[in-house]
PDB file of C-alpha atoms in Angstrom:
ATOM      1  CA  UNK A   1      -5.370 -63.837 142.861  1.00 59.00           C
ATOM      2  CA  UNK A   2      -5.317 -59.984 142.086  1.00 63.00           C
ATOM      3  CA  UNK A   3      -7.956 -57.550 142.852  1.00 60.00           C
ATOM      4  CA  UNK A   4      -8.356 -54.044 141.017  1.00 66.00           C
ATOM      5  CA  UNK A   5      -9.928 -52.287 143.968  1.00 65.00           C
ATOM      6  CA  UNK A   6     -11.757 -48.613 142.707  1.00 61.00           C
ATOM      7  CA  UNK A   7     -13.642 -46.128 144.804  1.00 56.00           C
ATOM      8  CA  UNK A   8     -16.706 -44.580 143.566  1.00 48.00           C
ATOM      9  CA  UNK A   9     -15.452 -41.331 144.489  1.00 49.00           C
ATOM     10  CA  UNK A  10     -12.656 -42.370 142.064  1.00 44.00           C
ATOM     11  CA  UNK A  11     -15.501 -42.177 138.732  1.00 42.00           C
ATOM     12  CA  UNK A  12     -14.180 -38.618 137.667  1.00 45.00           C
ATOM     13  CA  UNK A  13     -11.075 -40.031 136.187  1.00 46.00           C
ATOM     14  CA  UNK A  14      -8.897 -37.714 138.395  1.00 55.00           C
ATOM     15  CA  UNK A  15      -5.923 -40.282 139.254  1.00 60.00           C
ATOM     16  CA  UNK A  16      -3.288 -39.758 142.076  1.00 77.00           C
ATOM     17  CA  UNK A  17      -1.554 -42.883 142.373  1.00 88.00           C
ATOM     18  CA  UNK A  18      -1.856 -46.358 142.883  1.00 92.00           C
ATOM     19  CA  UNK A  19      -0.960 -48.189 146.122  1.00 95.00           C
ATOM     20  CA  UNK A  20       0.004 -51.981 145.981  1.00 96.00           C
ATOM     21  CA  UNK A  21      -0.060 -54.433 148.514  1.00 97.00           C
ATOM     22  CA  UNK A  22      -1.498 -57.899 149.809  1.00 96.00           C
ATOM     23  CA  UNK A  23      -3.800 -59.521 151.835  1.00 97.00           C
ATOM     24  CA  UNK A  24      -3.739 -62.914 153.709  1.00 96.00           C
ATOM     25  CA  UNK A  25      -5.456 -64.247 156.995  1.00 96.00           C
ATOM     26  CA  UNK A  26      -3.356 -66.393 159.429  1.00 96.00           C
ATOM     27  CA  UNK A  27      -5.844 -68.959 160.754  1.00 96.00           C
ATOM     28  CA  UNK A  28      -3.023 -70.337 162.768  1.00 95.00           C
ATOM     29  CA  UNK A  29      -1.956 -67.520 164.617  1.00 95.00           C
ATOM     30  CA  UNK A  30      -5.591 -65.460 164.091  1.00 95.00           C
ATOM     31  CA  UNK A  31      -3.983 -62.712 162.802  1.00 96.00           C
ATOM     32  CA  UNK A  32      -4.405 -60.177 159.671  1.00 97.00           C
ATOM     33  CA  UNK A  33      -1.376 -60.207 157.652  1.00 97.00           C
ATOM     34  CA  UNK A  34      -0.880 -57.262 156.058  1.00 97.00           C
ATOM     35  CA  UNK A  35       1.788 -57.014 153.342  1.00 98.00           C
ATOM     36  CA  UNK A  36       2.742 -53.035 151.874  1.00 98.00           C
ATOM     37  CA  UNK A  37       4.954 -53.710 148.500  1.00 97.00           C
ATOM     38  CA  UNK A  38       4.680 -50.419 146.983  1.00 96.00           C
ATOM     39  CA  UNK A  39       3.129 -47.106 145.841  1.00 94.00           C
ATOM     40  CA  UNK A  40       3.327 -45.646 142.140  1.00 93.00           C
ATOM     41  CA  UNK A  41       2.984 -42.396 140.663  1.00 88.00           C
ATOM     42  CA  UNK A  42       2.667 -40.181 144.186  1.00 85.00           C
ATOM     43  CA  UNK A  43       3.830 -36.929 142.484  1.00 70.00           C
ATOM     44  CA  UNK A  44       0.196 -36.391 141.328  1.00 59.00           C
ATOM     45  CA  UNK A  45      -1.124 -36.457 145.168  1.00 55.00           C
ATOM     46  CA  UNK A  46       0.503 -33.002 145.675  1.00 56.00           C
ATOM     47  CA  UNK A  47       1.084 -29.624 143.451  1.00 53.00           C
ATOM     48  CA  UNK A  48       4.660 -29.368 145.926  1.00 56.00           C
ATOM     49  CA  UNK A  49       5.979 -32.391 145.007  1.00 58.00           C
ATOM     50  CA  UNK A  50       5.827 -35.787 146.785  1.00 62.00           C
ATOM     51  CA  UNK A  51       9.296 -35.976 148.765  1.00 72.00           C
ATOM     52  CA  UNK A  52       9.129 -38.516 151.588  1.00 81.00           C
ATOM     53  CA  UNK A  53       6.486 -40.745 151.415  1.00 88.00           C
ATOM     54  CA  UNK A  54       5.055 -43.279 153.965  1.00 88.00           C
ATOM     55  CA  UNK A  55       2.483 -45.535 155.029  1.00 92.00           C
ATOM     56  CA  UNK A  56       0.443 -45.632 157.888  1.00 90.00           C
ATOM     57  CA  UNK A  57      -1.796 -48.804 158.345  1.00 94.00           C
ATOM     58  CA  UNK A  58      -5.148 -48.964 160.566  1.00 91.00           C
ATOM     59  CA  UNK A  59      -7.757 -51.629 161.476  1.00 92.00           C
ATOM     60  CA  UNK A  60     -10.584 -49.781 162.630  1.00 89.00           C
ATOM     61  CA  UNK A  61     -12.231 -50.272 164.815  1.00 86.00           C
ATOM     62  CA  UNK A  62      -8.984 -50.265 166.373  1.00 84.00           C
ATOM     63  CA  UNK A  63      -7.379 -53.827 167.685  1.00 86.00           C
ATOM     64  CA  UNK A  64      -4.984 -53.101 169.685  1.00 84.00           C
ATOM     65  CA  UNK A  65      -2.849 -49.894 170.849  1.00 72.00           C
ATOM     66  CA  UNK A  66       0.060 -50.622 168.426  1.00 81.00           C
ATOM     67  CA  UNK A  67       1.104 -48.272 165.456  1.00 79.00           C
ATOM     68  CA  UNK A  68       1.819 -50.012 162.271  1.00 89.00           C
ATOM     69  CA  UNK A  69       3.745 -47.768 159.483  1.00 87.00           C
ATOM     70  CA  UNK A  70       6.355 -48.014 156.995  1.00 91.00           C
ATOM     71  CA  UNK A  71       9.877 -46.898 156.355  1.00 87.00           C
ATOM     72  CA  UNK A  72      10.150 -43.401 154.943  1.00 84.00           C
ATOM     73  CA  UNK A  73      11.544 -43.960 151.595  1.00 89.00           C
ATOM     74  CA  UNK A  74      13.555 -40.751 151.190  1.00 84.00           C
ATOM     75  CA  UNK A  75      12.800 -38.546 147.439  1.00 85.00           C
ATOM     76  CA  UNK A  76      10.973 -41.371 145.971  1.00 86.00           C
ATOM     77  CA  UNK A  77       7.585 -40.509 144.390  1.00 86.00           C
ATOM     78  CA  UNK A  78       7.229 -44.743 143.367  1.00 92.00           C
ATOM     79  CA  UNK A  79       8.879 -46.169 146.899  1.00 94.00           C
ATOM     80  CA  UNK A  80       9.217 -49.538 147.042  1.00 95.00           C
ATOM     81  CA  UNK A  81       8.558 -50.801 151.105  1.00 96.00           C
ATOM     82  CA  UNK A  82       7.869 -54.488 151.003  1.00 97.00           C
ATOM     83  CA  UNK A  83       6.689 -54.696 155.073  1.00 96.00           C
ATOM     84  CA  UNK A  84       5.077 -56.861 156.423  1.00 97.00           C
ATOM     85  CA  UNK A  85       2.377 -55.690 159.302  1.00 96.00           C
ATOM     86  CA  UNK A  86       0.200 -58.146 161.694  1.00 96.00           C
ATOM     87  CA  UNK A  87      -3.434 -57.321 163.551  1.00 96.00           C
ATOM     88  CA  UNK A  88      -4.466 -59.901 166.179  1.00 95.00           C
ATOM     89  CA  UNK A  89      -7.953 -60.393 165.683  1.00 95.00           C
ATOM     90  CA  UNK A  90     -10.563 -63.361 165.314  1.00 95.00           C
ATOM     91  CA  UNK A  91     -11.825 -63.727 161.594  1.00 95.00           C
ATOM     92  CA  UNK A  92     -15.712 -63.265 162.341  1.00 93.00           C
ATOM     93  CA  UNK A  93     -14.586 -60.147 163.781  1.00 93.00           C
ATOM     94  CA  UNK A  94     -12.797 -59.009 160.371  1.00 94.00           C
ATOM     95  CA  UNK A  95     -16.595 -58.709 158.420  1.00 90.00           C
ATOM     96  CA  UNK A  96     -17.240 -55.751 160.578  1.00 90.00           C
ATOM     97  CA  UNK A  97     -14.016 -53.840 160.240  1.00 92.00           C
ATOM     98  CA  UNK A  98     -12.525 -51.702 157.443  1.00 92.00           C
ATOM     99  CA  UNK A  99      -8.451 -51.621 156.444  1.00 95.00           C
ATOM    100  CA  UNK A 100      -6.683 -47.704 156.153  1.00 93.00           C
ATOM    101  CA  UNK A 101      -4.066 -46.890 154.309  1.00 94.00           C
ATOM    102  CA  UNK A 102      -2.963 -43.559 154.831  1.00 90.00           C
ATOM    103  CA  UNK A 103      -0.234 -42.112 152.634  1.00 89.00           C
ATOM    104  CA  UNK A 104       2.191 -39.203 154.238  1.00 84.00           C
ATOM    105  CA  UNK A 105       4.785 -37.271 153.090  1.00 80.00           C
ATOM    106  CA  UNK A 106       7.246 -36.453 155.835  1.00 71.00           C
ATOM    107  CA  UNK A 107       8.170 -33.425 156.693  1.00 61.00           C
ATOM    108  CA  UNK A 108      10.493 -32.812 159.258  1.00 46.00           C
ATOM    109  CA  UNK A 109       9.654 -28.889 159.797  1.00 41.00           C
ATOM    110  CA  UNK A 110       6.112 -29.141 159.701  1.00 47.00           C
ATOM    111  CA  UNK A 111       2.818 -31.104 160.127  1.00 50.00           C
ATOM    112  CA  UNK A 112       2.989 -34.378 157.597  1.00 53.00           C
ATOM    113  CA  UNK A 113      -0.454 -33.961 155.842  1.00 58.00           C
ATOM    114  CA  UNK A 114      -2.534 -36.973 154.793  1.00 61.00           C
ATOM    115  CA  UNK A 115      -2.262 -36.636 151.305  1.00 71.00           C
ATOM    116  CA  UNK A 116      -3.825 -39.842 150.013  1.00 84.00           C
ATOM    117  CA  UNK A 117      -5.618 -42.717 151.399  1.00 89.00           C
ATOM    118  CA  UNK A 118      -7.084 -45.791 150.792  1.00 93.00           C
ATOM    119  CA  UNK A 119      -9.957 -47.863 152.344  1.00 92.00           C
ATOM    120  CA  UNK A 120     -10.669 -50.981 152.391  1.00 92.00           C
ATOM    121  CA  UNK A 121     -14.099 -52.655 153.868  1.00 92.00           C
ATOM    122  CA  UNK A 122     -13.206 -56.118 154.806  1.00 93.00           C
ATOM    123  CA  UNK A 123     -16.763 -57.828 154.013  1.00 91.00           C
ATOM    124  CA  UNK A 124     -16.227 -56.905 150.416  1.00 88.00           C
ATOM    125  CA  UNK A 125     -13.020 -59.019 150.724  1.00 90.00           C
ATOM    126  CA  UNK A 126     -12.387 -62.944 150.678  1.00 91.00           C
ATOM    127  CA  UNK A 127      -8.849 -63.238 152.168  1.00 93.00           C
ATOM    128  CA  UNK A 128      -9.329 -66.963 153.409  1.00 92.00           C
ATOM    129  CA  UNK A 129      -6.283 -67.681 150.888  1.00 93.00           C
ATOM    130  CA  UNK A 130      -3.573 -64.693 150.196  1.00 94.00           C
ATOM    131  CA  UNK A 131      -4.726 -61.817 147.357  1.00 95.00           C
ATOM    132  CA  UNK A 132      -2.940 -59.090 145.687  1.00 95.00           C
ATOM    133  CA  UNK A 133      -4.664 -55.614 145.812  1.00 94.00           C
ATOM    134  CA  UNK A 134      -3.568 -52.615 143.108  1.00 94.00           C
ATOM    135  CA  UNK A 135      -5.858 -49.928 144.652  1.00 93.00           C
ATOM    136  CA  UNK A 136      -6.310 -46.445 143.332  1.00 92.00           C
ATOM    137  CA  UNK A 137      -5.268 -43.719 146.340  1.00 91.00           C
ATOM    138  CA  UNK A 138      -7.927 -41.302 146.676  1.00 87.00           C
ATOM    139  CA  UNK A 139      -6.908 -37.348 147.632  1.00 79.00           C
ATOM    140  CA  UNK A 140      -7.746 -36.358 151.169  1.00 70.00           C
ATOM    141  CA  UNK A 141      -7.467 -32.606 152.341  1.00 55.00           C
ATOM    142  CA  UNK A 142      -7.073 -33.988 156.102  1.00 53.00           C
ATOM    143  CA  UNK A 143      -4.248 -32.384 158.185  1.00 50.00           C
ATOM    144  CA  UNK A 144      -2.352 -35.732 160.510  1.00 51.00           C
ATOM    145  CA  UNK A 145      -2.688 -35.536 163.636  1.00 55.00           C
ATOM    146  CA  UNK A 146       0.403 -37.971 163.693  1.00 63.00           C
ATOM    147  CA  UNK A 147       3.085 -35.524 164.263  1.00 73.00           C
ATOM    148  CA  UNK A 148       4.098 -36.025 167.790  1.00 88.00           C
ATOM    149  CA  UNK A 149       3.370 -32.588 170.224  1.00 89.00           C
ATOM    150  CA  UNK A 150       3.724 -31.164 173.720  1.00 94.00           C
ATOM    151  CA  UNK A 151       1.599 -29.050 175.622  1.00 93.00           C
ATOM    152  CA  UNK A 152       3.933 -26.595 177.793  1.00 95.00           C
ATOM    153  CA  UNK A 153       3.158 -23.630 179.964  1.00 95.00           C
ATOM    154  CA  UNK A 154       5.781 -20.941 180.620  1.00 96.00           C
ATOM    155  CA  UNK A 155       6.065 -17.993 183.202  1.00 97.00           C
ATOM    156  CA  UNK A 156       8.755 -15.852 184.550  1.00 96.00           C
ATOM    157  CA  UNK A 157       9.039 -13.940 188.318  1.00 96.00           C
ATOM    158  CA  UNK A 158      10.962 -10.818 187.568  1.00 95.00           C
ATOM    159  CA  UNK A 159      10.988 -10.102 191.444  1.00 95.00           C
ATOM    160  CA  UNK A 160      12.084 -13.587 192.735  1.00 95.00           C
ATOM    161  CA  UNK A 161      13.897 -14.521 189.271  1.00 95.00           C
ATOM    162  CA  UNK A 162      11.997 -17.716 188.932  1.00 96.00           C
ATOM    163  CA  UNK A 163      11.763 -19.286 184.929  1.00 97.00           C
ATOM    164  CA  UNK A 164       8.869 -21.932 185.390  1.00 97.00           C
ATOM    165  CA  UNK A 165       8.277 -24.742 182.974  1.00 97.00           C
ATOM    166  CA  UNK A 166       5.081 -26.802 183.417  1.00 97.00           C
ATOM    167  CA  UNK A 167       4.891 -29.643 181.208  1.00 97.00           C
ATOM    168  CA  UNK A 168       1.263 -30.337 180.736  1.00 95.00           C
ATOM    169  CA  UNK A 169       0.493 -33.243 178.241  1.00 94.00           C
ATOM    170  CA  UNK A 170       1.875 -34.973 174.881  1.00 93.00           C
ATOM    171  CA  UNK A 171      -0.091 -36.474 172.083  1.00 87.00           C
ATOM    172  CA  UNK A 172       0.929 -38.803 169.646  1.00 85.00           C
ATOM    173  CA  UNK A 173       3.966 -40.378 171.045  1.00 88.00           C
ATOM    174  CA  UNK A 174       5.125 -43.859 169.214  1.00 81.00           C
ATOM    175  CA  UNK A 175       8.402 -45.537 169.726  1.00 71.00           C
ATOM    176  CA  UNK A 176      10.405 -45.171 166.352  1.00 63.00           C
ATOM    177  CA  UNK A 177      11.949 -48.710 167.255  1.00 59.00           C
ATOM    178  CA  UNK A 178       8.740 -50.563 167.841  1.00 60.00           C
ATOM    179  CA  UNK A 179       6.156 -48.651 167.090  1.00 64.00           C
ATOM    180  CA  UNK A 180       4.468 -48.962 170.483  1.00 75.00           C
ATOM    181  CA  UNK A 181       3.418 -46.840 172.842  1.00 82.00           C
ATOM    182  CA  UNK A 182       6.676 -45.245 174.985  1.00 89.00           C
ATOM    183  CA  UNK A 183       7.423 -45.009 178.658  1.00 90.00           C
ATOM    184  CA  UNK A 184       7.934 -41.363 178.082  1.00 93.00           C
ATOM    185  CA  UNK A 185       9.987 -38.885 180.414  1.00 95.00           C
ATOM    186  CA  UNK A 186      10.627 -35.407 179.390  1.00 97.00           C
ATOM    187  CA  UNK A 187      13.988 -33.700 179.793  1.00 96.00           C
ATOM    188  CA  UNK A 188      14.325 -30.212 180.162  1.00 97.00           C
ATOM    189  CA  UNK A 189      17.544 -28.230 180.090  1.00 95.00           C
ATOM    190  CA  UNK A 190      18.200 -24.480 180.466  1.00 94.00           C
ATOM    191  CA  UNK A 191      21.244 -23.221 178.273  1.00 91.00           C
ATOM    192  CA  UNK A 192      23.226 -20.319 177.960  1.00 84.00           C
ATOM    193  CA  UNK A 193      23.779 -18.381 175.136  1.00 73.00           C
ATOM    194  CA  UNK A 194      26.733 -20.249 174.410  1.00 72.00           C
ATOM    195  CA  UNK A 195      25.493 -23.603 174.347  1.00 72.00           C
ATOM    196  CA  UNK A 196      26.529 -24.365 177.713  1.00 79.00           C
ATOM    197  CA  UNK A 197      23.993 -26.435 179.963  1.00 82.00           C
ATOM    198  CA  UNK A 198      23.289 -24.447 183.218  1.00 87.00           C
ATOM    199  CA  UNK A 199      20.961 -26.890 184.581  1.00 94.00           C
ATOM    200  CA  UNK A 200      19.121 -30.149 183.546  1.00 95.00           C
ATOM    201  CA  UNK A 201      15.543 -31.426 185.377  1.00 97.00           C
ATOM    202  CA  UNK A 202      12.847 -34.007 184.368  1.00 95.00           C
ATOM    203  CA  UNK A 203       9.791 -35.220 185.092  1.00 97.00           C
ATOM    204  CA  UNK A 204       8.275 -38.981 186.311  1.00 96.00           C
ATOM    205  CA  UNK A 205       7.958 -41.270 183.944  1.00 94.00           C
ATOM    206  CA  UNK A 206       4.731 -42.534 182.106  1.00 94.00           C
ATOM    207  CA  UNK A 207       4.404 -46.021 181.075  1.00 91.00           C
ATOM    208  CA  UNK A 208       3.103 -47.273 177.968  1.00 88.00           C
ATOM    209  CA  UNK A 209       0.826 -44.221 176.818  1.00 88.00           C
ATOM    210  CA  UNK A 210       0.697 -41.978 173.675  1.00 87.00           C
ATOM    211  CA  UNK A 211      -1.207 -39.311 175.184  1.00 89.00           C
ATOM    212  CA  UNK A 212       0.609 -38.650 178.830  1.00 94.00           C
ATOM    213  CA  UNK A 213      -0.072 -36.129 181.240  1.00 95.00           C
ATOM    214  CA  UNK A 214       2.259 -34.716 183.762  1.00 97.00           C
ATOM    215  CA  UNK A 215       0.896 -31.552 184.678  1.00 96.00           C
ATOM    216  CA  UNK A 216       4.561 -31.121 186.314  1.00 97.00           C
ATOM    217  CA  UNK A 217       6.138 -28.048 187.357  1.00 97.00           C
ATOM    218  CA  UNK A 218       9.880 -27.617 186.598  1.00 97.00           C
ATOM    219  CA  UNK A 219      11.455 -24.355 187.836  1.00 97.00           C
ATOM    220  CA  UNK A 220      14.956 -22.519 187.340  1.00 96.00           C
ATOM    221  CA  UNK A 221      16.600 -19.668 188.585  1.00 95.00           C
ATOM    222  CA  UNK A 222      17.234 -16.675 186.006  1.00 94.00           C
ATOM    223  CA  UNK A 223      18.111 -13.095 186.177  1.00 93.00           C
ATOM    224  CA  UNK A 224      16.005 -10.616 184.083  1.00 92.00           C
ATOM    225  CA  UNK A 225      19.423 -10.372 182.040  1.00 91.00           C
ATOM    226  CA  UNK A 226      20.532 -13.786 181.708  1.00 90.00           C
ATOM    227  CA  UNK A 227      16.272 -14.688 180.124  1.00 91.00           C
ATOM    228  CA  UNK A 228      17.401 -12.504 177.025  1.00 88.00           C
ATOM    229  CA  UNK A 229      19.743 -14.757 176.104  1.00 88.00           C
ATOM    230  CA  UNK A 230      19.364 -18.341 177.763  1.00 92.00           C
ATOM    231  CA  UNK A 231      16.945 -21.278 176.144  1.00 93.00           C
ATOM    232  CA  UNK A 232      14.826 -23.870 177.202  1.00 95.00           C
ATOM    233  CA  UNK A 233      15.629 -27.889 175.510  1.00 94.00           C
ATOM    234  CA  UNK A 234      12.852 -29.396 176.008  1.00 96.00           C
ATOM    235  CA  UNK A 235      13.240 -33.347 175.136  1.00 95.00           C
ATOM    236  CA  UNK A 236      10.436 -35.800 175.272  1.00 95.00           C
ATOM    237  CA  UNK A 237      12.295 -39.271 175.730  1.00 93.00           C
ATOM    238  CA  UNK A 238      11.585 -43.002 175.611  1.00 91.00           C
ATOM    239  CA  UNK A 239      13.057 -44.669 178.946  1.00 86.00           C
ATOM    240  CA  UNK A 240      12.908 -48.097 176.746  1.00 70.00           C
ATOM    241  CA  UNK A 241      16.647 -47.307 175.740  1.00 57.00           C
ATOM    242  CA  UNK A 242      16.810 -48.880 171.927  1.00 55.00           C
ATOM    243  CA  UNK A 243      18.886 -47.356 169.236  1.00 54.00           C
ATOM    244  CA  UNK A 244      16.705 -43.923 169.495  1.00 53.00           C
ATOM    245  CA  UNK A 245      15.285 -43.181 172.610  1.00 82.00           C
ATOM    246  CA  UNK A 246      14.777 -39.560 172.146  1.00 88.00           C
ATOM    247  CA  UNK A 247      11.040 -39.496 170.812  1.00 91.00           C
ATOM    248  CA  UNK A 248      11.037 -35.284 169.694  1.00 90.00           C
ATOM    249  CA  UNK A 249      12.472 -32.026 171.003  1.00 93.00           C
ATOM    250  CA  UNK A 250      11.642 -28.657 170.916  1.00 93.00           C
ATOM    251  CA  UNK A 251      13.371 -25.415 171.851  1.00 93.00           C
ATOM    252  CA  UNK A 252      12.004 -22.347 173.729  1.00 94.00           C
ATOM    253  CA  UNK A 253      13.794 -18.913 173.547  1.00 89.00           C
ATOM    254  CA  UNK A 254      15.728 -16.327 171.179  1.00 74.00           C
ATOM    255  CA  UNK A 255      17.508 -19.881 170.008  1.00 68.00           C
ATOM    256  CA  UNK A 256      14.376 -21.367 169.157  1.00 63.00           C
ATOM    257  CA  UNK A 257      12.113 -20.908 165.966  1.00 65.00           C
ATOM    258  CA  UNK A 258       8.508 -20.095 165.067  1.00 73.00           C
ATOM    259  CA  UNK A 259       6.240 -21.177 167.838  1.00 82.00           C
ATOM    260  CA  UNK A 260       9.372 -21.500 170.713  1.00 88.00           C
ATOM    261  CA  UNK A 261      10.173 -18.283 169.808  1.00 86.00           C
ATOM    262  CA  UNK A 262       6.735 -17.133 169.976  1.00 85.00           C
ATOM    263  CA  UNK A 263       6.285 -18.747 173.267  1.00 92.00           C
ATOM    264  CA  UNK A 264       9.371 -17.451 174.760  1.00 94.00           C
ATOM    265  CA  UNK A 265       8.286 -13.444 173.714  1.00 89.00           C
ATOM    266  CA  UNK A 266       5.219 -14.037 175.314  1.00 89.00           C
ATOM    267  CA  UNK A 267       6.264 -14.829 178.070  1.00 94.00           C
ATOM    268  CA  UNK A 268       8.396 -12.241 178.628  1.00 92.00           C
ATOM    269  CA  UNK A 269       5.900  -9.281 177.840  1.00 91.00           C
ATOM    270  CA  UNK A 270       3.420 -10.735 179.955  1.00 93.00           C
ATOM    271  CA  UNK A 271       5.790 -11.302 183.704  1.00 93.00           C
ATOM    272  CA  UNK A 272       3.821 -13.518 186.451  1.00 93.00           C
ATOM    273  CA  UNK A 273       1.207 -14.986 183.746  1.00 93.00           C
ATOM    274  CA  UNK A 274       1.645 -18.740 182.526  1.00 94.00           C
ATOM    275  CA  UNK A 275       0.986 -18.899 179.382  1.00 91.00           C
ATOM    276  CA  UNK A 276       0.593 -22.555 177.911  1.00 91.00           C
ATOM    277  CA  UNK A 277       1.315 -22.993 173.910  1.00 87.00           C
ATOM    278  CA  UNK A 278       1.291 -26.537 172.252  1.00 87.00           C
ATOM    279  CA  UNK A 279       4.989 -27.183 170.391  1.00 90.00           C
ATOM    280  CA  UNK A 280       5.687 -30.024 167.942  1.00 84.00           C
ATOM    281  CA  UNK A 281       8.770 -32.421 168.363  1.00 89.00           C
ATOM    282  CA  UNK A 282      11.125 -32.965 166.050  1.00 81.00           C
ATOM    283  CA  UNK A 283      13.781 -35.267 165.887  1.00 75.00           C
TER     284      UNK A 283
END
């Protein structure tokens, strides 16, 4: 069975692309199967372009504390996923819940902005046997909060030549292997100029959280003429080893750019203050 699914916000005609995908219920395993096939015509979401789309997926009220998203599909404004997603929950439940899509478009430099969504109230719904949606994506303005960050205060001791790192919190961390929530360490190393590691701390390990919070200090010691030209690594990794353990990194210093850079000045006009700045990780 296919269903044309429309929003009423939809009724000025204004069209920005069409997301298709299906719908089952697993009575066996009482789970939501949730299957993504595709998106078409994305290049109308955005006046930039539509580069590297993706798919986030959401039961909400939330289930469970697993993150369910697609494959980027790399300069493709019709990508093609075909994944398959699961929600463990009981079908009365189901009636009172409502199914987000939300479509990104990655960008590595920058916050990925939710550039089209669409939602799906599960009453209105009968998926007791398998149907085929082709919904029309409507246009949100919302910024994600899905790019992982790290809160981080800095402050130098001219007199006793002490560089201290406190590594306050991190939002949004999600495994890229499993999408779960990480046992996340962070990593911190002070280099030289050069690109030589001088020395390499880290903090304790938090298990299975998105949002941690170390509130750990890390210090090194620096002469007043080695800060203008050292540079912090700061790496925020997943102590589940996998094929990519690092989760996002950031740099603070004269090597680093825009907000580590920022950060690093500020610090340095402003000797014996902490000054904490939130940084975004990149991998």
């Amino acid at each position: 069975m296919v269903f044309f699914h429309q929003s009423t916000d939809s009724q000025d005609g204004t069209k920005y692309g069409r997301l298709h995908f299906r719908l089952k219920y697993d009575f066996d395993r009482s789970d939501l199967v949730v299957h993504v096939i595709e998106a078409l015509d994305l290049g109308t979401l955005s006046t930039k372009g539509f580069n590297d789309p993706y798919v986030k997926v959401s039961l909400i009220p939330e289930v469970d504390s697993k993150q369910r998203r697609t494959d980027i599909r790399r300069n493709c404004s019709d990508p093609f996923f075909n994944e398959i997603f699961k929600f463990p929950v009981t079908y009365d439940e189901l009636a009172d819940k409502s199914l987000l899509f939300e479509v990104f478009d990655y960008d590595r430099y920058s916050r990925n902005d939710v550039t089209g969504e669409v939602r799906i109230q599960m009453c209105e719904l009968d998926i007791t046997s398998e149907i085929e949606v082709w919904s029309e994506i409507q246009k949100s303005g919302r910024v994600s909060n899905d790019r992982p960050e790290i809160l981080l205060s800095l402050s130098y001791l001219p007199s006793a030549g002490r560089l201290t790192l406190v590594v306050l919190k991190a939002v949004h961390l999600v495994s890229p292997d499993t999408k779960d929530y990480p046992d996340a360490y962070v990593k911190v190393s002070l280099t030289s100029g050069d690109n030589k590691k001088i020395k390499k701390k880290k903090t304790t390990t938090k298990k299975g959280c998105s949002s941690p919070v170390w509130n750990e200090a890390l210090s090194f010691d620096v002469t007043e003429d080695d800060l203008k030209h050292c540079h912090l690594v700061v790496s925020v990794v997943n102590c589940h080893h996998g094929h990519s353990p690092l989760l996002g990194t950031c740099v603070l210093g004269h090597r680093g750019h825009g907000q580590g850079s920022v950060h690093w000045d500020a610090m340095v006009q402003t000797p014996r203050k902490a000054i904490a700045m939130w940084h975004q990780l990149y991998i």
